[in-house]
Coordinates of C-alpha atoms and ligand atoms in Angstrom, one line a residue:
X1 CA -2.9 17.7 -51.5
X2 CA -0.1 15.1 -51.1
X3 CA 1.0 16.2 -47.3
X4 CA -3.2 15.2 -46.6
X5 CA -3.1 12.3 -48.5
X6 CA 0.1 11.3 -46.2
X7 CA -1.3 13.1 -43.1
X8 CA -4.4 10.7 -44.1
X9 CA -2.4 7.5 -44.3
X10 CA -0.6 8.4 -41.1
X11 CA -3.3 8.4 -39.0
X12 CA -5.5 5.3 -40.7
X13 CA -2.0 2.9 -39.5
X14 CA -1.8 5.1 -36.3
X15 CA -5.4 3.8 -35.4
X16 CA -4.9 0.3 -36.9
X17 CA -1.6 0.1 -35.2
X18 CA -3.6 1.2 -31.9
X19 CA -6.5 -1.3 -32.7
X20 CA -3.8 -4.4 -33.0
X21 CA -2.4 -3.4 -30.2
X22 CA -5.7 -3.2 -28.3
X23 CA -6.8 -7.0 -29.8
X24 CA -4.3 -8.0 -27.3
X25 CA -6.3 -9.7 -25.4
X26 CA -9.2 -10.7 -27.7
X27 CA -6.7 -12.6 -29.6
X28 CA -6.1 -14.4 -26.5
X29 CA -10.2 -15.5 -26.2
X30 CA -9.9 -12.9 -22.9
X31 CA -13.5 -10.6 -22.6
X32 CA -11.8 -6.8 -22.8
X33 CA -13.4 -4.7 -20.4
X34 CA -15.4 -2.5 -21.9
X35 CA -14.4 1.2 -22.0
X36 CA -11.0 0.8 -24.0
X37 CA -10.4 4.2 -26.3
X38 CA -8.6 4.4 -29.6
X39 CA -4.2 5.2 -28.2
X40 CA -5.9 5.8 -24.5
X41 CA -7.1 2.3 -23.5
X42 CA -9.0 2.1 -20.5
X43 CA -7.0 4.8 -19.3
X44 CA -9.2 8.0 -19.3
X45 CA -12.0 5.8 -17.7
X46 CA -9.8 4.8 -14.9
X47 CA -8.6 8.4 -14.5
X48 CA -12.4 9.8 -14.0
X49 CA -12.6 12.0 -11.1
X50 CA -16.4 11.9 -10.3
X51 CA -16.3 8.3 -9.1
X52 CA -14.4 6.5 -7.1
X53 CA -12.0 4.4 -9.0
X54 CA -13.0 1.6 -7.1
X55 CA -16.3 1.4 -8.2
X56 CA -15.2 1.8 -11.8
X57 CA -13.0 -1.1 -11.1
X58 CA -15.9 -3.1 -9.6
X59 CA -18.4 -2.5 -12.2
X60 CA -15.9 -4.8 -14.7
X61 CA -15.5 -7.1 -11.5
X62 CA -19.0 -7.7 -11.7
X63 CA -20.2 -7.3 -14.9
X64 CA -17.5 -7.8 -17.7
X65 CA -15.7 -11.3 -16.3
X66 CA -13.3 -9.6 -13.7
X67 CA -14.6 -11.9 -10.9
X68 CA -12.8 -14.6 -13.2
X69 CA -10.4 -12.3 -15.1
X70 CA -10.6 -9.5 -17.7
X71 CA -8.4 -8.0 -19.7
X72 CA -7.8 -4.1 -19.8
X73 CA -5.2 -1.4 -21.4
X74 CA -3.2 0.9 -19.7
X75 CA -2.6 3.3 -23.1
X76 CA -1.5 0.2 -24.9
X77 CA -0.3 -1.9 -22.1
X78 CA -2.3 -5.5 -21.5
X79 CA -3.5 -5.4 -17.9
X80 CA -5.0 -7.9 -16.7
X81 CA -7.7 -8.0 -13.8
X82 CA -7.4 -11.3 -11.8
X83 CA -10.8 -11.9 -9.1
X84 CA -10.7 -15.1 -8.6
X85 CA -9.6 -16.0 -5.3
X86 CA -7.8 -19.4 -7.0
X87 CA -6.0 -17.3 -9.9
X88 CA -5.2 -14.7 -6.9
X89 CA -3.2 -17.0 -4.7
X90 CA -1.7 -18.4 -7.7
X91 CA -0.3 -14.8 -9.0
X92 CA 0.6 -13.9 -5.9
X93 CA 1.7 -16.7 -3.9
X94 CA 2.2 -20.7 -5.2
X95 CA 3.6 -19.0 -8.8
X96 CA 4.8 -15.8 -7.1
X97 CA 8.3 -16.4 -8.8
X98 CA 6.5 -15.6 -12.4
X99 CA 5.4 -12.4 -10.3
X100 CA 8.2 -11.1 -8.1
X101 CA 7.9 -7.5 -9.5
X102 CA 5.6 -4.6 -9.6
X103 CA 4.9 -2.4 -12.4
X104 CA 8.8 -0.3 -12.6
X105 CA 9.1 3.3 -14.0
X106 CA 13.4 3.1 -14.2
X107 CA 13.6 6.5 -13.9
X108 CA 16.9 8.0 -15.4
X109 CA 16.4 11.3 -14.0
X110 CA 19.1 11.4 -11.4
X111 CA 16.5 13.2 -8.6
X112 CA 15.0 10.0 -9.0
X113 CA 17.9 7.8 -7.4
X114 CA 15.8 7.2 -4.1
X115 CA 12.5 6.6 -5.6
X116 CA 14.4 3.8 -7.9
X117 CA 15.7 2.3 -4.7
X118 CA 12.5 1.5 -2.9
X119 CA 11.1 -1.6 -1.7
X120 CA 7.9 -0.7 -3.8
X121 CA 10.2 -0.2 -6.9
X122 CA 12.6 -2.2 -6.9
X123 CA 12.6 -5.4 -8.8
X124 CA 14.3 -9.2 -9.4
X125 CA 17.3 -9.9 -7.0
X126 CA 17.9 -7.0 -6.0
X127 CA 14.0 -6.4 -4.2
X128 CA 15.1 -9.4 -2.7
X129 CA 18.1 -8.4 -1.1
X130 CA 16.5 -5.3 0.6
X131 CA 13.4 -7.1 1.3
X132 CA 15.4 -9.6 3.1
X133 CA 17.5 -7.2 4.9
X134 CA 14.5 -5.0 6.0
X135 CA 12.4 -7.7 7.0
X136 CA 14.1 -8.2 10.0
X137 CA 12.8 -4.5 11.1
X138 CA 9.6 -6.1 11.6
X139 CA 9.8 -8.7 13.8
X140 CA 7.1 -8.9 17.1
X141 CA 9.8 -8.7 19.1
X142 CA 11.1 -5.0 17.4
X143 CA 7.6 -4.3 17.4
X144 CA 7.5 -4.9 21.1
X145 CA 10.3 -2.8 21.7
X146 CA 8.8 0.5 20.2
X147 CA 5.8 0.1 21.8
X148 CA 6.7 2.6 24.6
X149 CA 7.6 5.2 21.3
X150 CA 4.4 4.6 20.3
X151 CA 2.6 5.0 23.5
X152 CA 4.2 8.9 23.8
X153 CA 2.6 9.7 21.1
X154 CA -0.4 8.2 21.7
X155 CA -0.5 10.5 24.6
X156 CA 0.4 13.4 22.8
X157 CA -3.4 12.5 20.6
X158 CA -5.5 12.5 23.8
X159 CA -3.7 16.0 24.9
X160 CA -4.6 17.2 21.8
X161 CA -8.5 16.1 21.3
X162 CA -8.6 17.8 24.8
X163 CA -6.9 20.7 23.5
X164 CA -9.1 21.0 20.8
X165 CA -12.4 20.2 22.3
X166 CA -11.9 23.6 24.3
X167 CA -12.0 25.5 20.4
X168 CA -14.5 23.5 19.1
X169 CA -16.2 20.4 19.9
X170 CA -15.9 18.6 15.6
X171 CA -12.7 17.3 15.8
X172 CA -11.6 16.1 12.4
X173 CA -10.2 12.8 12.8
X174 CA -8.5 11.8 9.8
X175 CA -6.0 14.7 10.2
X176 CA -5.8 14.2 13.6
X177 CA -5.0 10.4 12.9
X178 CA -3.2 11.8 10.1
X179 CA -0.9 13.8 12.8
X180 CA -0.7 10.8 14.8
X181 CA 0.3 8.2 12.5
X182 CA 3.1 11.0 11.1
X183 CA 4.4 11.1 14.9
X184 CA 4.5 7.8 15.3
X185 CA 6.1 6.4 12.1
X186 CA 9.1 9.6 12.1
X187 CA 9.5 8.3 15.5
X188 CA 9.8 4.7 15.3
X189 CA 11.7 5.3 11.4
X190 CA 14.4 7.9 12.9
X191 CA 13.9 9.5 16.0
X192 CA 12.5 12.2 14.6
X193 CA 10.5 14.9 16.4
X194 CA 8.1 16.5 13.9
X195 CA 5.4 18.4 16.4
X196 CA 3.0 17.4 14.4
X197 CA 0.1 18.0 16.6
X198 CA 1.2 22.0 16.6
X199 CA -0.8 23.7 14.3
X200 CA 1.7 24.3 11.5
X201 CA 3.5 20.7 11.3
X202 CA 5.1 20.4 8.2
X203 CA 5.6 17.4 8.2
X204 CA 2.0 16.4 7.6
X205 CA 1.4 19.0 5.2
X206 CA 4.4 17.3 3.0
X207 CA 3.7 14.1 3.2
X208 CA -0.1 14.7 2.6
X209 CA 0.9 16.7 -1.0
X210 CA 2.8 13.7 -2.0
X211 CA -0.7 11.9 -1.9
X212 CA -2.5 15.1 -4.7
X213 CA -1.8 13.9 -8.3
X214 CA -1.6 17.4 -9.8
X215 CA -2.5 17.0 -13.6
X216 CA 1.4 17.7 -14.3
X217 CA 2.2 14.6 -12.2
X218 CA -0.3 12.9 -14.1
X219 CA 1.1 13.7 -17.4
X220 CA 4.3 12.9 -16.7
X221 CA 3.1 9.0 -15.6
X222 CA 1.4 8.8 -18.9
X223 CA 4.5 9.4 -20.8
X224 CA 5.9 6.7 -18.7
X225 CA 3.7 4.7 -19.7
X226 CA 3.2 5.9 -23.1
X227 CA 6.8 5.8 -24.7
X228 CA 8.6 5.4 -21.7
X229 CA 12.0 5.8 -23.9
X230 CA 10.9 9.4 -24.6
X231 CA 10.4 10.2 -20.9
X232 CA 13.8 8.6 -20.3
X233 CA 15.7 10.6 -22.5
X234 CA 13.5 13.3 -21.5
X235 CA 15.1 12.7 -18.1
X236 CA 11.7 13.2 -17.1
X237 CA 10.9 13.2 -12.8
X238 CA 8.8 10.4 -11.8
X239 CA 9.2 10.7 -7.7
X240 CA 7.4 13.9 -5.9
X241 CA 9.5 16.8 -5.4
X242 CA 8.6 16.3 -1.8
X243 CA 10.7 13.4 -2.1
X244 CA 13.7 15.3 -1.2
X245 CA 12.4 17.1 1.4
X246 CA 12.3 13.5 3.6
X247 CA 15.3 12.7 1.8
X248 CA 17.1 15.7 3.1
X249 CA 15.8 15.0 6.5
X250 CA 16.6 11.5 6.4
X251 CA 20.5 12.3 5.8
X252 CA 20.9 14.7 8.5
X253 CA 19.3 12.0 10.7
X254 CA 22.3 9.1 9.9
X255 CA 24.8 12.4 10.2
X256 CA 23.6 12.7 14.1
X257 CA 23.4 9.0 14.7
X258 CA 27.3 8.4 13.7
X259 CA 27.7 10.6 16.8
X260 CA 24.8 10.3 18.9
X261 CA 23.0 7.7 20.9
X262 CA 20.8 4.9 19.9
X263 CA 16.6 4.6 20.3
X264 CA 16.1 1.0 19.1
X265 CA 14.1 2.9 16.0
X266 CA 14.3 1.7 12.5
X267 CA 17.1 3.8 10.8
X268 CA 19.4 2.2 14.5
X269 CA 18.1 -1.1 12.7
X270 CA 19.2 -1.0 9.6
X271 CA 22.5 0.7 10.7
X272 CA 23.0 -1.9 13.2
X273 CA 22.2 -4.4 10.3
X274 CA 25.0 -2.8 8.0
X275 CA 28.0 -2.7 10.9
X276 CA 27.4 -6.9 11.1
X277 CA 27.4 -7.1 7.3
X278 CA 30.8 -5.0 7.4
X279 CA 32.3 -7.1 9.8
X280 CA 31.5 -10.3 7.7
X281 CA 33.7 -8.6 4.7
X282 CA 36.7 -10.3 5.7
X283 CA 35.4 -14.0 5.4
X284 CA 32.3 -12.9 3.0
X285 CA 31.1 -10.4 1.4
X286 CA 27.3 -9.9 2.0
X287 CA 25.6 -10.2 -1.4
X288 CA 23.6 -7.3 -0.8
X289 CA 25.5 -4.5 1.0
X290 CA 23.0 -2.0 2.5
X291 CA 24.1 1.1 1.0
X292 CA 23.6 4.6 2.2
X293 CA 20.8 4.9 -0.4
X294 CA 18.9 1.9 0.5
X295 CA 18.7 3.3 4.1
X296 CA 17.3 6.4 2.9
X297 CA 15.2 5.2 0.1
X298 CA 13.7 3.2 3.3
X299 CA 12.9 5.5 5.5
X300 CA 11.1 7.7 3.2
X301 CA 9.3 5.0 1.7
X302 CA 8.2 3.8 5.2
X303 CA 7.0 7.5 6.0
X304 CA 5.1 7.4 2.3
X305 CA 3.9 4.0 2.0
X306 CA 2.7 4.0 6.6
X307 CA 1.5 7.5 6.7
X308 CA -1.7 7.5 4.3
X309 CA -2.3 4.0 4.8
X310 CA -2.5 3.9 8.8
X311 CA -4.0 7.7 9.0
X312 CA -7.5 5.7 6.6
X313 CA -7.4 3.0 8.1
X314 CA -7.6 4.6 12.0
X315 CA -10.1 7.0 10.4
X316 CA -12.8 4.6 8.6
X317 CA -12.4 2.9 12.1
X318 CA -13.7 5.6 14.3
X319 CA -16.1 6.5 11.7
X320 CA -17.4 2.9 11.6
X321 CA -17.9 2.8 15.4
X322 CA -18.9 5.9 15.9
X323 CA -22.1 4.7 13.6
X324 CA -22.4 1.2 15.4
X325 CA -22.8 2.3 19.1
X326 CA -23.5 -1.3 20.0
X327 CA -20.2 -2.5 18.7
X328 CA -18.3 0.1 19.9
X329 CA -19.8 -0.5 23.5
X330 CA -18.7 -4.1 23.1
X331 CA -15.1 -3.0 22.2
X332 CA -15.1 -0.4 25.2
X333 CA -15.7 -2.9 27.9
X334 CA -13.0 -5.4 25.8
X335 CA -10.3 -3.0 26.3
X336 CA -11.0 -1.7 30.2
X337 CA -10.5 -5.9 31.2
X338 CA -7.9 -6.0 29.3
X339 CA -6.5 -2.7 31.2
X340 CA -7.7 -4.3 34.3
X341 CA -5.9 -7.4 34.2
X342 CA -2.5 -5.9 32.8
X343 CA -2.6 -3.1 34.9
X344 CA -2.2 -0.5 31.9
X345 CA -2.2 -1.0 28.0
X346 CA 0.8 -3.1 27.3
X347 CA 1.6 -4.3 24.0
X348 CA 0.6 -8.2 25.0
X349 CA -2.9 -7.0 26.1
X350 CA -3.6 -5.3 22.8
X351 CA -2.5 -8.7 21.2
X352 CA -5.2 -10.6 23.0
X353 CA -7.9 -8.0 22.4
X354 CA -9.9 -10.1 20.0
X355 CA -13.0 -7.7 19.6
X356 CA -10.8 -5.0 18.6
X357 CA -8.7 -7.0 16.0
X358 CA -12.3 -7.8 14.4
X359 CA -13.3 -3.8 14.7
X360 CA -9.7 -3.4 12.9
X361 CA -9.8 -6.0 10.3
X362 CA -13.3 -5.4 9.3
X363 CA -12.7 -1.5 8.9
X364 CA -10.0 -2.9 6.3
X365 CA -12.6 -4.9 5.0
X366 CA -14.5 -2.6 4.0
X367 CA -12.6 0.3 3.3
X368 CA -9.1 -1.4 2.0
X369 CA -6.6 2.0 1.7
X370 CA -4.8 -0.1 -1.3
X371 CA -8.3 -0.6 -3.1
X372 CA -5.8 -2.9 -5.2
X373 CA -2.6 -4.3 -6.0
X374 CA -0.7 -5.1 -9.0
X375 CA 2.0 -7.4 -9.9
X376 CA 4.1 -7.2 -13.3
X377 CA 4.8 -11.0 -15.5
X378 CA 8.6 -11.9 -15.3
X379 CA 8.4 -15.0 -17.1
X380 CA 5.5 -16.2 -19.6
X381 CA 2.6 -17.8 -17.9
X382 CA -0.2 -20.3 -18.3
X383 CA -2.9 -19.5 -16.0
X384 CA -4.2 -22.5 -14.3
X385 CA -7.3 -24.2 -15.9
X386 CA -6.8 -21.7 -19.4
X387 CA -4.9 -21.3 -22.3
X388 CA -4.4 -18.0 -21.7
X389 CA -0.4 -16.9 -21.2
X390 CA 0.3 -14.0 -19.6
X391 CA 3.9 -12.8 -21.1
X392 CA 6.5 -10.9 -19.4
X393 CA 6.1 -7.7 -19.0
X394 CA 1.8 -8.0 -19.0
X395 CA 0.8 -6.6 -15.7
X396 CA -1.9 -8.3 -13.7
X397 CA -3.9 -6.3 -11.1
X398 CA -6.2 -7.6 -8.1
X399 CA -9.4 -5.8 -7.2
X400 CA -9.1 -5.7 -3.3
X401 CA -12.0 -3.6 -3.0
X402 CA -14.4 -6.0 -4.8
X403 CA -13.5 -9.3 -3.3
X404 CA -13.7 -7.5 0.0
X405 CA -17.3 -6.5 -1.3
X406 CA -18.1 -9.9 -3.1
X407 CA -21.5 -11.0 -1.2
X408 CA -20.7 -14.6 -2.4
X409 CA -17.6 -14.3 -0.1
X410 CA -18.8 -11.9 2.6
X411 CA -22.8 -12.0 3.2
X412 CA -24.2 -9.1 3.8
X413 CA -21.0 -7.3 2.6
X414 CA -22.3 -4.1 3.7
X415 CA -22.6 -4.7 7.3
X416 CA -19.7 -3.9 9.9
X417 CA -19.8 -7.0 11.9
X418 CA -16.4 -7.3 13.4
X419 CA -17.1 -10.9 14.3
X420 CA -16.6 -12.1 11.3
X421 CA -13.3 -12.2 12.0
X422 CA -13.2 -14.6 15.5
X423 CA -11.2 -17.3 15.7
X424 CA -14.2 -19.3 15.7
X425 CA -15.4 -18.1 12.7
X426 CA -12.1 -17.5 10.4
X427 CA -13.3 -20.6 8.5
X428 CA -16.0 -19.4 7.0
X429 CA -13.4 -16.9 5.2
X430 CA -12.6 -17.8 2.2
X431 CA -8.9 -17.8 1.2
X432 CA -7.8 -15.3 -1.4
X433 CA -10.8 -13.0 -0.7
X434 CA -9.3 -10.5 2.3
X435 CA -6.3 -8.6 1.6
X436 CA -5.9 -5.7 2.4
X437 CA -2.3 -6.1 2.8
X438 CA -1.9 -7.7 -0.1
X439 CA -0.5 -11.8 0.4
X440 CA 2.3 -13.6 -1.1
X441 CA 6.1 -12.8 -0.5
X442 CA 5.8 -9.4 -2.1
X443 CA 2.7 -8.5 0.2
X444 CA 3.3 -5.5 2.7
X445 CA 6.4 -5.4 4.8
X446 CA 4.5 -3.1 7.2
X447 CA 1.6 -4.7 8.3
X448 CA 3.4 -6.0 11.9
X449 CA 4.0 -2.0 12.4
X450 CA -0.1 -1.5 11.8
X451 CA -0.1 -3.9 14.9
X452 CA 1.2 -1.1 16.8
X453 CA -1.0 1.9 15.8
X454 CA -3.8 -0.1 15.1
X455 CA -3.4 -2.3 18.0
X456 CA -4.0 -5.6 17.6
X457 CA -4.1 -6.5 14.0
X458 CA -2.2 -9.0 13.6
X459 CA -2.6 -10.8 16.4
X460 CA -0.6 -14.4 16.5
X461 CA -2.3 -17.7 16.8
X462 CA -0.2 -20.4 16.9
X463 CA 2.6 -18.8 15.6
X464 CA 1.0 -18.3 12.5
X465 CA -0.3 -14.6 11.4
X466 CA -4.3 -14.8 12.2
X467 CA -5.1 -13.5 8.6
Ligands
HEM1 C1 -3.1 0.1 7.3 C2 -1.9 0.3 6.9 C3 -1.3 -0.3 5.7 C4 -2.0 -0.9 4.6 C5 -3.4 -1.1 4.4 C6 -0.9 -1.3 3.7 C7 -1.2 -2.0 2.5 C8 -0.2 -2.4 1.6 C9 -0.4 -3.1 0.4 C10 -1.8 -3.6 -0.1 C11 0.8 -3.4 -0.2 C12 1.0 -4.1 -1.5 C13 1.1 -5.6 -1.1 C14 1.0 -6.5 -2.3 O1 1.2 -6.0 -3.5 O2 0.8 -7.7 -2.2 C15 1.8 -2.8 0.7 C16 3.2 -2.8 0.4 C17 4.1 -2.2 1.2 N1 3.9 -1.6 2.4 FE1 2.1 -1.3 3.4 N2 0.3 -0.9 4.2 C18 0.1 -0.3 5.4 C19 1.1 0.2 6.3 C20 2.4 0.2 6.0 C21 3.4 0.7 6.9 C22 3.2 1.3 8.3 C23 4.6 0.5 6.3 C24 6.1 0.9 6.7 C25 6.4 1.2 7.9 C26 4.4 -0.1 5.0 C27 5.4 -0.4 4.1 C28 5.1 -1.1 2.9 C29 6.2 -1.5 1.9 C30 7.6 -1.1 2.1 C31 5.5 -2.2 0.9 C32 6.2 -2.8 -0.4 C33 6.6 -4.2 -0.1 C34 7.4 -4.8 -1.3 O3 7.3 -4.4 -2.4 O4 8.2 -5.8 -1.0 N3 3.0 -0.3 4.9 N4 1.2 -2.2 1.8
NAG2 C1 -12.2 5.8 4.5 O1 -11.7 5.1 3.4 C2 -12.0 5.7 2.1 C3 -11.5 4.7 1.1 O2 -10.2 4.3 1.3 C4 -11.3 7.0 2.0 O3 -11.6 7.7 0.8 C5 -11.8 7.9 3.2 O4 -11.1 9.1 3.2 C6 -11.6 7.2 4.5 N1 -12.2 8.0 5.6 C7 -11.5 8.3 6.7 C8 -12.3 9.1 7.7 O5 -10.3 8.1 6.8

């Protein structure tokens, strides 16, 4: 009798403790997306399988105030959905120092040492120090210099759609860009020859099981975010096991370099960067010493974070021009004047290929790979022309997908019309509504390398980035 009585009382303040918790943002005069679940939040409607997430995500865009904002719950975490181009720019650009981190896990288990040291992961001054130190792997002019790596391996495609088309003429081209992209990014990140294009490449088949959220892995994220004490001194593993796998590769890699030669690739880079900061020690010590774990922690977060991405983003490209034979006629005879006046494809002639950039940017457009982005509140915040404060430690996501959809931003939002993105016409884009890269100082480090696969994306006019 008593023992029900308490188990009775324990789960009336369980649910009222879950119902103050989820009056968050109510309390704050914020309309809650609907869909929010007693402990689960919005959770189990975000994790549904039968639709696409984005679409669940667009349906509170449209309908429940996320165009503006709206307010959500990760279990019992206030999320916040930011769609208005304004608010957008202001998260993630003029008050970006309010919003320098991303959602972090802090893993304690000590297989998660690498994940902890990403880009992606990392937070306050010390994001800034690698970012700083790993932006200067990205410049055009690095860029320029692996274009040759890149153009081996775009060889190696076209011998192997002619290789195929002898078995079978349905070539699957997302794994075949899936291949490629692998090729190119364990080339240009460390010299690496992975043979993806063989039938059993392992590389590939690693990488693309780091991209399955088994229902374990899923678990384990909700206890992160649940009571993310418990799954610290669980020691719980937040990073793939694949993980170690690049990891393990990545280490052999520096082991050969010490010895060996250099290819101008990324892990040369960074080494390079680390033998000037050495030398400085005497008069200075660099602030943020590049240590043997940020260089790996790079270069498998390059291969993670460039593999999916680039593989989608070549993919929904083909896909969209193999349904518009119009446009891609139009992009055809773009690229064989180009070749005509250069000679051959050289990395300056893909930068002038305006069609193609549009074909490029548009594919983005409508299939973002990052359908969104979030950023985590370090300091409270007033958002502009509210009362609402976000506080530290809120997170605030941005529905990429939607404002990419928006018909008030993008007319006919439907349509693939890569000429929506000519020079003439960039003014009719309205800031804060394409990002498929994210914006801000926290946006993706990468995108300059996308140049190089996806030839002519970012483009320079006037020494400014084109979008
Ligand atoms: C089509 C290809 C790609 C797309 C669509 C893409 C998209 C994104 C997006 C949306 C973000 C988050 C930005 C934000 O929150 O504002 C991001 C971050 C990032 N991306 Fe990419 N990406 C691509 C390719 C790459 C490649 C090839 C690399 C590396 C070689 C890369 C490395 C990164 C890194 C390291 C970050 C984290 C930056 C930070 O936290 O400071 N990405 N990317
Ligand atoms: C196109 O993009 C969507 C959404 O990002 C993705 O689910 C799909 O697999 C992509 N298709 C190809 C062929 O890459």
């Amino acid at each position: 009798m008593i023992t029900w009585a308490l188990l009775a009382v324990l789960l009336v303040s369980a649910l009222l403790y879950s119902r103050w918790r989820h009056s968050y943002w109510s309390s704050r005069g914020v309309p809650t997306a609907p869909g929010s679940i007693p402990f689960l939040g919005h959770t189990l409607k975000l994790l549904n399988r039968k639709k696409y997430r984005w679409l669940i995500i667009d349906e509170m865009y449209r309908n429940h105030g996320g165009s503006l904002f709206c307010g959500l719950y990760d279990i019992h975490n206030p999320n916040l959905m930011v769609g208005d181009p304004d608010l957008v720019k202001a998260v993630l650009i003029k008050d970006f120092d309010h919003f320098a981190d991303r959602r972090s896990f802090k893993a304690t288990n000590p297989k998660d040492k690498v994940f902890n040291e990403m880009l992606t992961s990392a937070t306050g001054d010390h994001w800034k120090g690698i970012r700083s130190v790993l932006s200067t792997s990205f410049t055009s002019g690095r860029m320029k210099g692996m274009f040759p790596l890149v153009e081996a391996k775009a060889e190696g495609l076209v011998d192997y759609f002619h290789r195929q088309l002898e078995k079978d003429p349905v070539i699957r081209m997302k794994e075949s860009f899936g291949m490629y992209t692998m090729e190119v990014i364990s080339s240009c990140a460390f010299g690496l020859e992975t043979n993806s294009f063989e039938e059993d490449g392992i590389f590939p088949q690693k990488a693309m099981e780091m991209f399955k959220i088994s229902p374990f892995r899923m678990a384990k994220f909700l206890l992160f975010l649940t009571v993310p004490k418990l799954a610290k001194l669980l020691n719980v593993q937040i990073s793939h096991e694949n993980t170690e796998f690049f990891t393990d590769v990545v280490i052999e890699t520096m082991k050969q370099r010490k010895t060996g030669g250099k290819r101008g690739d990324f892990l040369d880079i960074m080494l390079e960067t680390r033998e000037d900061q050495n030398e400085k020690t005497d008069k200075k010590k660099p602030k943020y010493p590049l240590s043997d774990e940020t260089v790996i922690a790079s270069s498998v977060l390059f291969i993670i974070a460039g593999y999916d991405t680039t593989a989608n983003t070549l993919g929904n490209a083909t896909f969209l021009l193999a349904k518009h034979t119009e446009e891609q006629e139009r992009l055809r005879e773009e690229l064989k004047k180009i070749i005509e006046e250069h000679g051959t494809l050289t990395y300056q002639g893909i930068m002038e290929a305006k069609y193609l950039d549009g074909c490029i940017s548009e594919a983005l457009r409508i299939h973002p790979p990052a359908h969104f982005t979030e950023r985590c509140c370090t300091k409270n915040y007033q958002l502009p022309g509210t009362d609402v404060v976000i506080a530290k430690g809120d997170v605030v996501s941005i529905p990429v997908w939607s404002l990419h959809h928006d018909q008030r931003y993008w007319p006919e939002p439907e349509k693939f019309d890569p000429t929506r993105f000519f020079p003439e016409n960039k003014d009719r884009i309205v800031s804060g509504t394409y990002l498929p890269f994210g914006l801000g100082p926290r946006n993706c480090i990468g995108k300059g390398s996308l140049a190089l696969h996806c030839v002519g994306l970012h483009k320079k006019k006037n020494g400014k980035p084109l979008h």
